[in-house]
Structure formats: structure tokens, C-alpha cells
PDB file of C-alpha atoms in Angstrom:
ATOM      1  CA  UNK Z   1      -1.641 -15.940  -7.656  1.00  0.00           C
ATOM      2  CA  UNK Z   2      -3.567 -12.481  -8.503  1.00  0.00           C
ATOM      3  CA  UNK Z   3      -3.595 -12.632 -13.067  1.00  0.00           C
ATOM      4  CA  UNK Z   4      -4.281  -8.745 -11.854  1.00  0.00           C
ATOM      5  CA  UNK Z   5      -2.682  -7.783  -8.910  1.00  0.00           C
ATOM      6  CA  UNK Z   6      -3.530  -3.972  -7.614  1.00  0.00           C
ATOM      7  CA  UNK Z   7      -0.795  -1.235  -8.838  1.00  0.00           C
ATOM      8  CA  UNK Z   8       0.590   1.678  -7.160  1.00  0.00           C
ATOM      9  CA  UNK Z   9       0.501   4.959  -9.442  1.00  0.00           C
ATOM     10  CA  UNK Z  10       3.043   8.033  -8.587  1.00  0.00           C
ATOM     11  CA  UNK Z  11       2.393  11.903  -9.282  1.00  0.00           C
ATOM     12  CA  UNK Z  12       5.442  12.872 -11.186  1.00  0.00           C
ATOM     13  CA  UNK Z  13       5.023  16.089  -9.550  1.00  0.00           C
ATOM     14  CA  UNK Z  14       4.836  16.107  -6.135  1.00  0.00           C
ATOM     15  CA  UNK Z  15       5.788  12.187  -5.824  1.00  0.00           C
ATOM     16  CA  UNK Z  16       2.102  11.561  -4.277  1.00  0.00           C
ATOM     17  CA  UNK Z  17       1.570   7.700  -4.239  1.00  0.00           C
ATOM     18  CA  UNK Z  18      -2.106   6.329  -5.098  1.00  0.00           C
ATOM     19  CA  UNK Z  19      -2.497   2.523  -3.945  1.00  0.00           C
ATOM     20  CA  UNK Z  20      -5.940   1.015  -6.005  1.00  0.00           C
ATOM     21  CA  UNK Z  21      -5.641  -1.774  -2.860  1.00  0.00           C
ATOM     22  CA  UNK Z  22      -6.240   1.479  -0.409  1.00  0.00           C
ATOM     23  CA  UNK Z  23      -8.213   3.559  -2.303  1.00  0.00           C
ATOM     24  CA  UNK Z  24      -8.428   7.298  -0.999  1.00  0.00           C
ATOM     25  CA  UNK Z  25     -11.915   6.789   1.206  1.00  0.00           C
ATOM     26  CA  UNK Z  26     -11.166  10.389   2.507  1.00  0.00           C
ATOM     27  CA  UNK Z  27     -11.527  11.606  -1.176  1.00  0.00           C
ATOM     28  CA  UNK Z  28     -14.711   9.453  -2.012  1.00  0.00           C
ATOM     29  CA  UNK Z  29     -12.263   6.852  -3.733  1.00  0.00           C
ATOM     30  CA  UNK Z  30     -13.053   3.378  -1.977  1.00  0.00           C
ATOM     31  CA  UNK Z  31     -10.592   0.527  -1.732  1.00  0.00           C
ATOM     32  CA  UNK Z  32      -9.736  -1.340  -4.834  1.00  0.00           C
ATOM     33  CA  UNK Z  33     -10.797   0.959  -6.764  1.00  0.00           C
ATOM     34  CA  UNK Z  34      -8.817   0.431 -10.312  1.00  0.00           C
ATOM     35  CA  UNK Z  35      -6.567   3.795 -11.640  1.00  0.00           C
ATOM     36  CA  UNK Z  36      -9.107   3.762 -15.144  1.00  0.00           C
ATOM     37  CA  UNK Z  37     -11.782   3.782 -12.638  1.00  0.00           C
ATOM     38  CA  UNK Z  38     -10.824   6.850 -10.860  1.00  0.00           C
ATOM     39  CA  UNK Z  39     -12.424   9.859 -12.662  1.00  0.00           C
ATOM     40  CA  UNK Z  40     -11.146  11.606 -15.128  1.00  0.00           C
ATOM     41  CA  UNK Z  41     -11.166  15.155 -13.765  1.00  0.00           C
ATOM     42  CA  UNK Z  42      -9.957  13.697 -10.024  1.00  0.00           C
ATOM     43  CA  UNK Z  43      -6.553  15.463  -8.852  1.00  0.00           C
ATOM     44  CA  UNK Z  44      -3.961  15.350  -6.897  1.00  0.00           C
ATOM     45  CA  UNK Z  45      -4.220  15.790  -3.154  1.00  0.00           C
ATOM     46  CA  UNK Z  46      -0.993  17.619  -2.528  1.00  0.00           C
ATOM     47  CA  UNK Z  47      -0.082  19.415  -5.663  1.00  0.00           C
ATOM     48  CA  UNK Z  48      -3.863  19.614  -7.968  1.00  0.00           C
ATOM     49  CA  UNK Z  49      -1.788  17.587 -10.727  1.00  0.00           C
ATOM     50  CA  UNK Z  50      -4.307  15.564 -13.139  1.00  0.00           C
ATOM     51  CA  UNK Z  51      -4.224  12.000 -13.907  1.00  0.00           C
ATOM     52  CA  UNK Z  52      -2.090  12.513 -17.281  1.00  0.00           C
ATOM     53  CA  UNK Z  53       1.060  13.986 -14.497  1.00  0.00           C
ATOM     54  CA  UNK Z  54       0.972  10.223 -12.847  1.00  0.00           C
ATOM     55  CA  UNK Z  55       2.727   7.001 -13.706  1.00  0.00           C
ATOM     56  CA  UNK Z  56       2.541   3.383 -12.961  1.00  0.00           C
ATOM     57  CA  UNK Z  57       4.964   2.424 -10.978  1.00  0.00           C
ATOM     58  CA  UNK Z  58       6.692  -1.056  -9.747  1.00  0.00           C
ATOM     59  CA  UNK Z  59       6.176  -1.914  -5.951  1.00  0.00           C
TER      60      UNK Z  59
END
């Protein structure tokens, strides 16, 4: 069993979902990559919202 398993962060503005187990390749994010390892001044696809407008949530 994965200690760590990947988590699934939501904007709480547009409801934009970002999976670390997908990534967003189309954005330069690769898969796997961990939500603290996105950068800080990466936003929101749909709506421009920062990191501080998303929130863990429970798959």
C-alpha cells in the first residue's frame, strides 16, 4: 500500500481538478508531479485562479 498515495486538488473557483498521478504535460507539468512541486506562480487553466484558490480534496 502507497504511505503517499497521489492527491487530487480542486480550484474553488471554477471547480478545475489537478490529478499529481496525471500531471498537466500540456502545461509543462509531467505526471506525478507533487501539488508543492508545482510552481508557485502556475494558474489555473480555465479561470487564471492561483494555487492559494485550490483545495485538497478526497477521491
Amino acid at each position: 500500500m502507497n504511505a503517499n498515495p497521489p492527491k487530487v486538488y480542486m480550484c474553488v473557483i471554477c471547480g478545475f481538478l489537478y490529478e499529481e498521478e496525471k500531471g498537466l504535460p500540456e502545461h509543462g507539468i509531467p505526471p506525478g508531479t507533487r501539488w508543492k512541486d508545482v510552481p508557485e506562480n502556475w494558474t489555473c487553466p480555465d479561470c487564471g485562479a492561483t494555487k492559494d484558490e485550490f483545495e485538497m480534496i478526497e477521491i
